[in-house]
Coordinates of C-alpha atoms in Angstrom, one line a residue:
Chain A
M1 CA -0.1 -0.1 -0.1
S2 CA 2.5 2.5 1.0
N3 CA 4.9 2.3 -1.9
K4 CA 2.4 2.7 -4.7
V5 CA 2.3 5.3 -7.1
I6 CA 0.2 7.0 -9.9
H7 CA 1.7 7.4 -12.9
A8 CA -0.9 9.8 -15.0
I9 CA 0.2 10.7 -18.4
Y10 CA -0.1 13.7 -20.4
N11 CA 0.0 14.2 -24.1
D12 CA 0.6 18.0 -24.2
D13 CA 2.9 20.4 -22.0
D14 CA 0.5 23.2 -21.2
V15 CA -2.3 20.2 -20.1
L16 CA 0.7 18.9 -18.1
M17 CA 1.5 22.8 -17.1
D18 CA -2.5 22.7 -15.5
A19 CA -2.5 19.3 -14.1
V20 CA 0.5 20.3 -12.3
K21 CA -1.0 23.3 -10.8
Q22 CA -3.8 21.5 -9.9
T23 CA -2.4 18.5 -8.0
R24 CA -0.3 20.8 -6.1
A25 CA -3.6 23.2 -5.2
A26 CA -5.1 19.5 -4.2
H27 CA -2.1 19.0 -1.9
H28 CA -1.0 15.7 -3.6
H29 CA 3.1 15.3 -3.5
I30 CA 4.5 15.1 -6.8
E31 CA 7.5 12.7 -6.5
E32 CA 8.4 13.5 -10.0
V33 CA 7.4 14.5 -13.7
Y34 CA 9.1 12.7 -17.0
T35 CA 8.7 15.1 -19.9
P36 CA 11.2 14.8 -23.4
F37 CA 12.1 18.2 -23.5
P38 CA 12.1 20.8 -20.9
V39 CA 8.9 22.7 -20.0
H40 CA 9.5 26.5 -19.6
G41 CA 7.9 27.1 -16.3
L42 CA 7.7 23.5 -15.1
D43 CA 10.1 23.9 -12.0
K44 CA 8.1 26.9 -10.5
A45 CA 5.1 25.4 -11.1
M46 CA 6.1 22.3 -8.7
G47 CA 7.7 24.6 -6.7
L48 CA 11.3 23.2 -7.0
A49 CA 14.2 25.5 -5.4
P50 CA 16.1 27.4 -7.4
T51 CA 19.7 25.8 -8.5
R52 CA 22.7 26.7 -7.0
I53 CA 24.9 25.6 -9.3
A54 CA 26.3 29.1 -10.6
I55 CA 26.9 29.6 -7.2
A56 CA 29.4 26.8 -7.2
S57 CA 30.4 27.5 -10.8
F58 CA 31.8 30.8 -9.0
L59 CA 33.6 29.6 -6.6
Y60 CA 35.0 27.1 -8.8
G61 CA 36.7 30.0 -11.2
L62 CA 38.0 31.8 -7.8
V63 CA 39.9 28.3 -7.5
G64 CA 40.8 28.2 -10.4
L65 CA 42.3 31.4 -10.6
S66 CA 44.4 31.0 -7.5
V67 CA 45.8 28.2 -8.7
A68 CA 47.0 29.7 -11.8
V69 CA 48.5 32.5 -9.5
S70 CA 50.0 30.7 -7.3
M71 CA 51.2 28.4 -10.4
M72 CA 53.0 31.2 -11.9
R73 CA 53.8 33.2 -9.3
F74 CA 55.7 29.9 -7.7
I75 CA 57.2 29.0 -11.0
M76 CA 58.4 32.2 -12.5
I77 CA 59.0 34.3 -9.6
V78 CA 59.7 32.2 -6.9
D79 CA 61.7 29.2 -8.3
W80 CA 63.6 30.1 -10.8
P81 CA 63.1 34.0 -11.8
Q82 CA 64.9 33.5 -15.2
D83 CA 65.4 36.9 -17.4
I84 CA 63.4 35.8 -20.4
G85 CA 63.3 38.2 -23.0
G86 CA 63.7 40.9 -20.9
K87 CA 60.1 40.6 -19.3
P88 CA 60.2 41.8 -15.0
S89 CA 60.3 38.6 -13.3
F90 CA 61.4 40.6 -10.1
S91 CA 57.7 40.3 -8.4
F92 CA 54.6 39.1 -9.9
I93 CA 52.4 41.9 -10.1
D94 CA 55.8 43.7 -12.5
N95 CA 55.5 40.7 -14.9
M96 CA 51.8 39.9 -14.2
P97 CA 50.0 41.0 -17.7
A98 CA 51.7 37.8 -19.5
F99 CA 49.9 36.0 -17.2
V100 CA 46.7 37.0 -17.4
P101 CA 45.6 35.1 -20.4
I102 CA 46.8 31.7 -18.4
M103 CA 44.5 33.1 -15.3
F104 CA 41.5 33.5 -17.7
E105 CA 41.6 30.0 -19.2
M106 CA 41.8 28.3 -15.9
T107 CA 39.2 30.3 -14.1
V108 CA 37.1 29.4 -17.2
F109 CA 38.3 26.2 -17.3
F110 CA 37.8 25.3 -13.8
A111 CA 34.5 27.4 -13.6
A112 CA 33.1 25.5 -16.0
H113 CA 34.4 21.5 -16.0
L114 CA 33.9 21.6 -12.0
M115 CA 30.4 22.8 -12.6
V116 CA 29.7 20.1 -15.1
I117 CA 30.7 17.2 -12.8
T118 CA 28.9 18.8 -9.9
F119 CA 25.6 18.6 -12.5
Y120 CA 27.1 15.2 -13.0
M121 CA 26.7 14.3 -9.3
R122 CA 23.7 16.0 -8.4
S123 CA 21.8 14.8 -11.0
K124 CA 23.1 10.8 -10.6
L125 CA 24.7 10.6 -14.4
W126 CA 27.0 9.0 -15.4
P127 CA 28.1 6.2 -18.2
F128 CA 26.3 2.9 -17.6
K129 CA 24.2 4.4 -15.5
K130 CA 20.6 2.3 -15.5
A131 CA 18.0 4.7 -17.0
E132 CA 15.5 5.1 -14.3
N133 CA 12.6 5.4 -17.4
P134 CA 9.0 4.6 -16.3
D135 CA 7.9 4.8 -19.7
V136 CA 9.4 4.7 -22.7
R137 CA 7.2 7.9 -24.2
T138 CA 8.4 9.8 -21.8
T139 CA 11.0 10.6 -24.3
D140 CA 9.6 11.0 -27.0
D141 CA 6.1 12.8 -27.0
H142 CA 4.4 11.9 -24.0
F143 CA 4.6 13.6 -20.4
L144 CA 4.2 11.7 -17.1
M145 CA 3.9 13.2 -13.7
E146 CA 4.6 10.7 -10.8
V147 CA 2.4 10.7 -7.5
G148 CA 2.6 9.0 -4.1
V149 CA -0.6 6.9 -3.3
H150 CA -1.5 7.7 0.3
G151 CA -5.5 7.5 0.8
N152 CA -8.3 6.8 -1.3
E153 CA -6.9 5.3 -4.6
D154 CA -9.9 5.7 -6.7
D155 CA -10.8 9.1 -5.7
L156 CA -6.9 9.6 -6.7
I157 CA -7.7 8.0 -10.3
S158 CA -10.7 10.3 -11.0
F159 CA -8.6 13.6 -10.0
F160 CA -6.0 12.8 -12.4
K161 CA -8.6 11.6 -15.2
S162 CA -10.2 15.0 -14.6
T163 CA -7.0 16.8 -15.0
G164 CA -6.7 15.5 -18.4
A165 CA -4.9 12.8 -18.5
V166 CA -4.9 10.2 -21.4
E167 CA -3.8 7.4 -19.1
V168 CA -4.1 7.0 -15.3
K169 CA -2.0 3.9 -14.3
V170 CA -1.5 2.6 -10.3
I171 CA 1.9 0.8 -10.2
E172 CA 3.6 -1.1 -7.5
K173 CA 6.9 0.4 -6.8
H174 CA 10.2 -1.3 -5.3
Chain B
M1 CA 3.0 62.2 -22.3
Y2 CA 6.0 63.2 -20.1
T3 CA 6.5 66.4 -18.9
F4 CA 9.8 67.8 -17.5
S5 CA 9.5 68.3 -13.9
S6 CA 10.3 71.8 -12.9
K7 CA 12.6 70.4 -10.4
L8 CA 15.0 68.5 -13.0
K9 CA 14.6 71.9 -15.2
T10 CA 16.0 73.9 -12.3
F11 CA 18.2 71.4 -11.6
S12 CA 19.8 70.9 -15.0
I13 CA 19.8 75.0 -15.8
V14 CA 21.7 75.3 -12.4
L15 CA 24.6 72.8 -13.2
M16 CA 24.8 74.6 -16.5
V17 CA 25.2 77.6 -14.6
L18 CA 27.9 76.3 -12.6
G19 CA 29.7 74.4 -15.2
I20 CA 29.9 78.0 -17.0
I21 CA 31.3 79.6 -14.1
G22 CA 33.8 76.6 -13.6
I23 CA 34.7 76.8 -17.1
G24 CA 35.3 80.8 -17.0
I25 CA 37.4 79.9 -13.7
G26 CA 39.5 77.6 -15.4
F27 CA 40.1 79.7 -18.4
M28 CA 40.6 83.0 -16.2
S29 CA 43.5 81.2 -14.2
V30 CA 45.6 80.2 -17.0
P31 CA 48.9 81.0 -15.7
N32 CA 51.1 83.7 -18.0
K33 CA 54.6 83.0 -18.9
E34 CA 56.1 84.5 -15.4
E35 CA 53.9 82.6 -13.6
V36 CA 54.9 79.6 -15.0
K37 CA 58.8 80.3 -14.1
E38 CA 57.7 80.7 -11.0
M39 CA 55.8 77.7 -10.6
I40 CA 59.1 75.8 -12.3
E41 CA 61.4 76.9 -10.1
N42 CA 59.7 76.1 -7.1
A43 CA 59.4 72.5 -8.5
H44 CA 63.0 72.2 -9.2
D45 CA 64.0 73.2 -5.7
D46 CA 61.4 70.5 -4.2
H47 CA 62.4 67.4 -6.5
H48 CA 65.3 68.7 -8.6
G49 CA 64.8 67.6 -12.2
K50 CA 62.6 64.4 -11.8
A51 CA 59.2 66.2 -12.6
T52 CA 60.2 67.9 -15.7
A53 CA 62.1 64.7 -16.9
H54 CA 58.4 63.6 -17.4
A55 CA 56.7 66.9 -19.0
H56 CA 59.5 66.5 -21.9
T57 CA 58.5 62.5 -22.4
T58 CA 55.6 64.0 -24.2
H59 CA 57.0 67.3 -25.4
H60 CA 55.4 67.7 -28.6
E61 CA 58.3 68.7 -30.8
A62 CA 61.1 66.5 -31.9
T63 CA 62.0 63.2 -31.5
P64 CA 61.8 61.5 -27.9
S65 CA 65.6 61.2 -27.8
S66 CA 66.5 64.8 -28.8
S67 CA 64.0 65.8 -26.1
H68 CA 66.0 63.6 -23.2
D69 CA 69.3 65.6 -24.8
T70 CA 67.1 68.4 -23.7
H71 CA 66.4 67.3 -20.5
K72 CA 70.2 66.8 -19.7
T73 CA 71.2 70.1 -20.6
E74 CA 68.5 71.9 -19.1
V75 CA 69.5 70.7 -15.7
K76 CA 72.5 72.7 -16.2
H77 CA 70.0 75.7 -16.6
E78 CA 71.2 76.9 -19.9
T79 CA 69.0 79.8 -20.9
N80 CA 67.7 78.9 -24.1
E81 CA 66.6 75.4 -22.9
H82 CA 65.3 76.6 -19.8
D83 CA 63.1 79.1 -22.0
A84 CA 61.8 76.1 -24.2
H85 CA 60.8 74.4 -20.9
I86 CA 59.0 77.2 -19.7
E87 CA 57.5 77.8 -22.9
H88 CA 56.3 73.8 -22.5
V89 CA 54.7 74.0 -19.8
L90 CA 52.8 77.1 -20.3
H91 CA 51.6 75.3 -23.2
Q92 CA 50.4 72.8 -21.3
Q93 CA 49.0 75.1 -19.1
E94 CA 46.6 77.1 -21.8
N95 CA 45.8 73.4 -23.0
K96 CA 44.0 72.6 -19.8
P97 CA 40.6 74.4 -19.5
W98 CA 40.5 73.8 -23.5
S99 CA 40.9 69.7 -23.1
A100 CA 38.6 69.9 -19.9
F101 CA 35.9 71.0 -22.0
Y102 CA 36.9 68.9 -24.9
V103 CA 36.8 65.8 -22.8
A104 CA 33.6 66.2 -21.3
C105 CA 32.1 67.4 -24.9
I106 CA 33.2 64.2 -26.5
F107 CA 32.5 62.0 -23.6
F108 CA 28.4 63.0 -23.6
M109 CA 28.3 63.5 -27.8
L110 CA 29.9 59.9 -28.1
L111 CA 27.6 58.6 -25.1
T112 CA 24.8 59.7 -27.3
V113 CA 26.3 58.1 -30.4
G114 CA 26.7 55.0 -28.2
V115 CA 23.0 55.0 -27.1
L116 CA 22.2 55.6 -31.1
A117 CA 23.9 52.6 -32.2
F118 CA 22.6 50.5 -29.5
Y119 CA 19.2 51.5 -31.0
A120 CA 20.3 51.2 -34.5
I121 CA 21.3 47.1 -33.4
Q122 CA 17.6 46.9 -31.3
Q123 CA 15.8 47.6 -34.8
A124 CA 18.1 45.8 -36.8
A125 CA 17.6 42.8 -34.6
Q126 CA 14.2 43.0 -34.5
A127 CA 14.5 42.8 -30.3
G128 CA 11.3 42.0 -28.8
W129 CA 12.2 43.0 -25.7
S130 CA 13.5 46.8 -26.3
P131 CA 10.6 48.3 -28.1
I132 CA 9.2 49.6 -24.9
L133 CA 12.6 51.6 -24.5
F134 CA 13.1 53.0 -28.0
R135 CA 11.5 56.5 -27.0
V136 CA 13.7 56.8 -24.1
M137 CA 16.4 55.8 -26.2
E138 CA 15.1 58.3 -28.6
G139 CA 14.6 61.1 -26.0
I140 CA 18.6 60.5 -25.0
T141 CA 19.3 60.8 -28.6
G142 CA 17.8 64.1 -28.8
Y143 CA 21.2 65.2 -27.5
L144 CA 23.2 64.4 -30.5
L145 CA 22.5 67.4 -32.6
P146 CA 23.3 70.2 -29.8
G147 CA 26.2 68.0 -28.3
S148 CA 27.4 67.4 -32.3
I149 CA 26.9 71.0 -32.9
I150 CA 29.0 72.3 -30.0
F151 CA 31.9 69.4 -30.6
F152 CA 32.6 70.7 -34.2
I153 CA 32.9 74.7 -32.8
V154 CA 35.5 73.0 -30.7
L155 CA 37.3 71.3 -33.9
L156 CA 36.4 74.5 -35.8
L157 CA 38.7 76.6 -33.1
S158 CA 41.1 74.2 -32.7
G159 CA 41.4 74.1 -37.1
F160 CA 41.8 77.9 -36.7
H161 CA 44.5 77.8 -34.0
M162 CA 42.5 78.8 -31.1
N163 CA 44.0 76.4 -28.9
H164 CA 46.8 73.5 -28.9
L165 CA 44.9 70.5 -28.4
F166 CA 46.1 68.9 -31.9
V167 CA 49.7 69.1 -31.8
W168 CA 50.0 68.3 -35.9
M169 CA 47.8 71.5 -36.4
D170 CA 50.4 73.6 -35.9
E171 CA 52.6 73.9 -38.8
S172 CA 55.9 75.3 -37.0
V173 CA 55.8 71.7 -35.3
V174 CA 55.0 69.9 -38.7
A175 CA 57.9 71.7 -40.4
K176 CA 60.5 70.3 -37.5
D177 CA 58.7 66.9 -37.3
H178 CA 59.1 64.3 -40.2
L179 CA 56.3 61.5 -38.4
L180 CA 53.9 64.5 -38.8
Q181 CA 55.1 65.3 -41.9
G182 CA 54.2 61.7 -43.1
K183 CA 51.4 61.8 -41.6
S184 CA 50.2 65.2 -43.1
G185 CA 47.9 63.6 -46.6
Y186 CA 45.8 62.3 -43.6
L187 CA 46.4 64.9 -40.9
N188 CA 45.6 68.2 -42.2
V189 CA 42.9 70.4 -41.0
P190 CA 40.5 71.1 -43.7
F191 CA 40.6 67.1 -44.3
F192 CA 40.1 66.5 -41.0
L193 CA 37.2 69.1 -40.7
I194 CA 35.3 67.6 -44.0
R195 CA 35.6 64.2 -42.4
A196 CA 34.1 65.3 -38.9
A197 CA 31.3 66.9 -40.9
I198 CA 30.7 64.2 -42.7
F199 CA 30.7 62.1 -39.6
L200 CA 28.6 64.2 -37.8
A201 CA 25.9 64.5 -40.4
G202 CA 25.5 61.3 -41.3
W203 CA 24.9 60.3 -37.6
N204 CA 22.4 63.3 -37.2
I205 CA 20.4 62.3 -40.9
Y206 CA 20.4 58.4 -39.3
R207 CA 19.0 59.9 -36.0
Y208 CA 16.3 62.6 -37.4
V209 CA 14.8 59.8 -40.1
S210 CA 14.9 57.2 -37.5
R211 CA 13.0 59.3 -35.1
K212 CA 10.7 60.6 -37.8
N213 CA 9.6 57.2 -39.3
S214 CA 9.2 56.3 -35.5
L215 CA 6.8 58.9 -34.7
A216 CA 4.7 58.4 -38.3
Q217 CA 4.2 54.7 -37.3
D218 CA 2.5 55.5 -33.9
E219 CA -0.3 57.3 -36.2
A220 CA -0.1 54.2 -39.3
N221 CA -2.1 51.4 -40.0
D222 CA 0.4 49.3 -41.9
I223 CA 4.0 49.2 -41.1
T224 CA 6.1 50.7 -44.2
N225 CA 7.7 53.4 -41.6
Y226 CA 8.7 50.2 -39.6
K227 CA 10.1 48.6 -42.4
K228 CA 12.2 51.6 -43.4
N229 CA 13.4 52.0 -39.7
F230 CA 14.9 48.8 -40.5
K231 CA 16.5 49.4 -43.1
W232 CA 18.1 52.6 -42.3
A233 CA 19.1 51.1 -38.9
A234 CA 21.3 48.4 -41.1
G235 CA 22.4 50.8 -43.5
F236 CA 23.6 53.0 -40.3
L237 CA 25.2 50.5 -38.7
V238 CA 27.6 49.9 -41.9
F239 CA 28.3 53.4 -42.5
F240 CA 28.7 54.3 -38.2
I241 CA 31.5 50.8 -38.5
V242 CA 33.3 52.9 -40.8
S243 CA 33.1 56.6 -39.4
E244 CA 32.8 55.5 -35.8
S245 CA 36.7 53.9 -36.6
I246 CA 37.8 56.5 -38.4
M247 CA 36.3 59.1 -35.8
S248 CA 38.7 57.8 -32.9
W249 CA 41.9 57.8 -34.9
D250 CA 40.7 61.6 -35.9
W251 CA 39.2 62.9 -32.8
I252 CA 41.2 60.9 -29.9
M253 CA 44.4 59.2 -31.0
S254 CA 45.4 62.3 -33.2
V255 CA 46.1 64.1 -30.0
D256 CA 49.4 61.8 -29.9
P257 CA 50.0 62.1 -33.6
H258 CA 53.2 60.1 -33.2
W259 CA 51.4 56.7 -31.5
Y260 CA 49.2 54.4 -33.3
S261 CA 47.1 51.4 -32.4
T262 CA 45.5 48.9 -34.6
L263 CA 42.3 48.4 -32.1
F264 CA 42.3 51.3 -30.7
G265 CA 38.8 52.2 -32.7
W266 CA 37.0 49.1 -30.9
Y267 CA 38.3 50.5 -28.1
V268 CA 36.8 53.7 -28.2
F269 CA 33.4 52.0 -29.1
A270 CA 33.2 50.4 -26.3
S271 CA 33.9 52.8 -23.7
F272 CA 31.2 54.9 -25.2
F273 CA 28.9 52.1 -25.9
V274 CA 28.6 50.7 -22.5
S275 CA 28.2 54.3 -21.1
G276 CA 25.2 54.7 -24.0
I277 CA 23.6 51.7 -22.4
T278 CA 24.2 52.9 -19.1
T279 CA 22.4 55.9 -19.5
I280 CA 19.6 54.5 -20.9
A281 CA 19.4 51.7 -17.7
L282 CA 19.4 55.2 -15.5
I283 CA 17.1 57.2 -17.6
T284 CA 14.5 54.2 -17.7
L285 CA 14.8 53.6 -13.7
Y286 CA 14.5 57.4 -13.1
L287 CA 11.2 57.3 -15.5
K288 CA 10.0 54.3 -14.1
S289 CA 10.6 55.5 -10.4
K290 CA 8.2 58.5 -11.2
G291 CA 5.4 55.8 -12.5
L292 CA 5.6 56.8 -16.4
L293 CA 6.7 53.8 -17.8
E294 CA 4.2 51.6 -16.7
Y295 CA 5.0 48.4 -19.1
V296 CA 8.7 48.1 -17.8
N297 CA 9.3 45.2 -15.9
T298 CA 12.2 44.2 -13.8
S299 CA 13.0 42.0 -17.0
H300 CA 13.5 44.8 -19.2
I301 CA 16.0 46.3 -16.3
H302 CA 17.6 42.8 -15.8
D303 CA 18.5 42.9 -19.8
L304 CA 20.2 46.2 -19.5
A305 CA 21.9 45.3 -16.8
K306 CA 23.2 42.0 -18.7
F307 CA 24.3 44.2 -21.4
M308 CA 25.8 46.6 -19.2
F309 CA 28.0 43.8 -17.8
G310 CA 28.6 42.1 -20.8
I311 CA 29.7 45.4 -22.5
S312 CA 32.0 46.5 -19.3
I313 CA 33.8 43.3 -19.5
F314 CA 34.3 43.8 -23.2
W315 CA 35.8 47.0 -22.9
T316 CA 38.1 45.3 -20.7
Y317 CA 39.3 42.8 -22.7
L318 CA 39.8 45.5 -25.4
W319 CA 41.6 47.7 -23.1
F320 CA 43.8 44.9 -21.8
S321 CA 44.6 43.2 -25.3
Q322 CA 45.5 47.1 -26.4
F323 CA 47.7 47.5 -23.2
M324 CA 49.4 43.4 -23.1
L325 CA 50.4 43.8 -26.3
I326 CA 52.3 46.9 -26.1
W327 CA 53.5 46.3 -23.0
Y328 CA 54.5 42.7 -24.3
S329 CA 56.5 43.5 -27.1
D330 CA 57.5 47.3 -25.5
I331 CA 58.3 48.8 -28.9
P332 CA 59.7 52.4 -28.3
E333 CA 57.8 54.5 -30.3
E334 CA 54.4 52.3 -29.1
V335 CA 55.2 52.2 -25.6
T336 CA 55.7 56.0 -24.6
Y337 CA 51.7 55.7 -24.8
F338 CA 51.7 53.5 -21.6
V339 CA 55.0 54.5 -19.6
F340 CA 53.8 57.9 -19.9
R341 CA 50.1 57.3 -18.4
I342 CA 51.5 54.8 -15.7
E343 CA 54.2 57.3 -14.4
N344 CA 52.2 60.0 -14.4
Y345 CA 48.6 59.3 -14.3
K346 CA 48.7 55.9 -12.0
L347 CA 45.7 56.6 -10.0
P348 CA 42.9 57.2 -12.9
F349 CA 45.0 55.0 -14.9
F350 CA 44.5 52.2 -12.9
G351 CA 41.4 53.0 -10.7
M352 CA 39.3 53.2 -14.2
L353 CA 39.9 49.5 -14.4
V354 CA 38.4 48.9 -10.9
M355 CA 35.2 51.5 -11.7
N356 CA 34.8 50.0 -15.4
F357 CA 35.4 46.3 -14.7
V358 CA 36.6 45.4 -11.1
F359 CA 33.4 46.5 -9.8
P360 CA 30.5 45.5 -12.2
L361 CA 32.0 42.2 -12.4
L362 CA 31.7 41.8 -9.2
I363 CA 28.1 43.5 -8.7
L364 CA 26.5 42.5 -11.9
I365 CA 27.4 39.1 -11.9
N366 CA 24.4 38.1 -9.5
T367 CA 20.8 37.6 -11.4
D368 CA 18.8 39.1 -8.7
F369 CA 21.3 42.1 -8.3
K370 CA 20.5 43.2 -11.9
R371 CA 16.9 43.2 -11.1
L372 CA 17.5 45.6 -7.9
S373 CA 17.0 49.5 -9.1
W374 CA 19.3 50.7 -6.5
I375 CA 22.0 48.3 -7.6
V376 CA 22.3 49.1 -10.9
V377 CA 21.9 53.2 -10.4
M378 CA 25.2 52.1 -8.5
A379 CA 26.6 50.2 -11.0
G380 CA 25.6 52.6 -13.4
I381 CA 27.0 55.8 -11.5
V382 CA 30.7 53.8 -11.3
I383 CA 30.4 52.5 -14.7
L384 CA 29.7 56.4 -16.6
C385 CA 32.1 58.0 -14.0
G386 CA 34.7 55.2 -14.9
H387 CA 34.7 56.0 -18.4
Y388 CA 34.7 59.9 -17.9
I389 CA 38.0 59.3 -16.5
D390 CA 38.4 56.4 -19.2
F391 CA 38.4 59.6 -21.9
Y392 CA 40.4 61.9 -19.8
N393 CA 43.2 59.4 -19.4
M394 CA 43.0 59.0 -23.2
I395 CA 43.2 63.0 -24.1
M396 CA 44.8 64.8 -21.0
P397 CA 48.5 63.0 -20.8
A398 CA 48.9 64.5 -24.5
T399 CA 47.6 67.8 -24.1
V400 CA 48.6 69.0 -20.6
G401 CA 51.0 66.1 -19.9
D402 CA 52.4 65.9 -16.0
Q403 CA 50.2 69.2 -15.3
W404 CA 46.9 67.4 -14.8
Y405 CA 44.6 68.0 -11.8
I406 CA 40.7 67.6 -11.5
G407 CA 39.8 71.0 -10.6
W408 CA 37.4 73.7 -11.7
S409 CA 37.5 73.5 -15.5
E410 CA 37.0 69.4 -15.4
L411 CA 34.2 69.7 -12.7
G412 CA 32.9 72.8 -14.4
S413 CA 32.8 71.3 -18.0
I414 CA 31.3 67.9 -17.1
A415 CA 28.7 70.2 -15.1
F416 CA 27.7 72.2 -17.9
F417 CA 27.7 69.4 -20.1
L418 CA 25.4 67.1 -17.8
G419 CA 23.3 70.0 -17.1
L420 CA 22.9 70.5 -21.0
F421 CA 22.8 66.8 -21.6
I422 CA 19.9 66.5 -18.9
F423 CA 17.8 69.7 -20.0
V424 CA 18.0 68.2 -23.9
V425 CA 16.8 64.5 -23.1
F426 CA 14.0 65.2 -21.1
T427 CA 12.9 67.5 -23.1
T428 CA 13.0 65.4 -26.4
L429 CA 10.5 63.1 -24.2
T430 CA 8.0 65.3 -23.5
K431 CA 7.6 65.8 -27.8
A432 CA 6.3 62.5 -27.5
S433 CA 4.3 59.5 -26.2
L434 CA 6.8 57.4 -23.9
V435 CA 5.1 54.2 -25.4
A436 CA 6.1 53.9 -29.3
K437 CA 3.0 52.4 -29.6
G438 CA 2.9 51.8 -33.3
N439 CA 5.9 49.2 -33.5
P440 CA 4.7 46.0 -34.3
L441 CA 7.3 44.4 -31.6
M442 CA 5.5 46.6 -28.9
E443 CA 3.2 43.7 -27.6
E444 CA 5.8 41.2 -26.9
S445 CA 8.0 43.8 -25.6
K446 CA 5.2 44.6 -22.9
H447 CA 4.7 41.7 -22.1
F448 CA 8.3 40.4 -21.8
H449 CA 9.6 38.4 -19.1
Y450 CA 13.1 36.5 -18.6

């Protein structure tokens, strides 16, 4: 009883958006929504918290900048301050313009790659990962809303029928 | 319809009057030869020879190497060299109020041109978000005509030798200078003025036609005026990018006629383009705060702030590309430009980098901040001040050398042009409805949401 879920399937994103709003208004907990493409505004309708990946990326960028600065300061200024073509290797700031291209690229490199890896980890994506797709049609042209069954099952089914679902199934989830 | 609030009108007139007083004091307080002599002798007592050595690196006459020789002999106080030095400092002092006026004049005029270019880009790109702001942009470009008239008069006065802003205009200097002789096919007064007239006329014609079509579109039943504006915008942008590039060589780079840089045109463009966008944002926020722009929402402000952010970074990219390429190769004829600025203009030169890059980078990177009026206004004011200093750094080192300071002339000129700018812009805004209702993209723009 406790791990039963309802799969309400829709074939239009506008209908889905309305259904999500109605479901939220009726205080049914939406477990998950599967869509073949990003539906604009769906996260807001579902009440999902905004992503913090941009903040993470900014911090990764700062890490990249620090790595670049400390690396070049050590190599070019501290460890072996050679005279290379008359460039002033006396202090970091003297020779800084020459380091900026690398500082910039390292900042972008760290910000971009670490953000992507963060995204993979947070959304649990990796090669050979088993696809979590409840219905193959959701990758093509159908939208699926998964709602946990608490209380009267028949009432829930008729509720989702009324929201314009083309198909409502009750699934035993393992 | 917008009515020019009497408070703002009084404010702009007060600014203009104070500005004229400041400019007047600037011109009155130019020291004469005796005072300059005294000034130099005092400076010699303080730190012997150090300040004069810098002054000589921009010596307008002859080649850099010979001016160093002048300095060495001058330390021995040979009378004729000493006189030449006094003459040089005197010219710099005489240039000061002129340069201050010129910097403020070109800054406000080019800022308007930046808005015009932005307007043309929005038209040509058929942007869906911005038509609600077109009347604000048209209001700002109302300053283009008076601004360019004053600017052209300043160029005419320079051409008639009323000042020494453009050293290549002085025939006695050119006679002794091989480099300037080689450039005289391009850098000569009649051709210079003709070019200036063509560019200013071209920009003003586009401004006039696009405004006329935009107003006509409000009353029209079809979109022929809109289509005309589209074609004019596309044509203008082609003319603009060519004229802008040449304009930057003529009006800014030629104050340093021994120096040249290939990406200078782009650099100047980025500077006034970001200033123009910032001005659009500030005036939009002002009108919005008065409840006059009903359909402008935080998404429009967010878009403008994104442009401010992006173009600030773009400006920095060009600034750094220009600086780093010259710093890295260290070719004497190119690098003097930056050596002189770093030695004598350290605070404005690096200060503007903080104001134009670091500050907007850290403030405007946040999506939520870009929707907050006070953040955008604060960032906008810093960006505008920063780009004024950018223009200051481009003109002043060549015309007044190490004799610079921000005094009556500079503040007066800024106040005068700011007052005039506010007066003209807000007068233009009263002339038409603040919503360009005939624009076919207006409905989309009203409901723009990001």
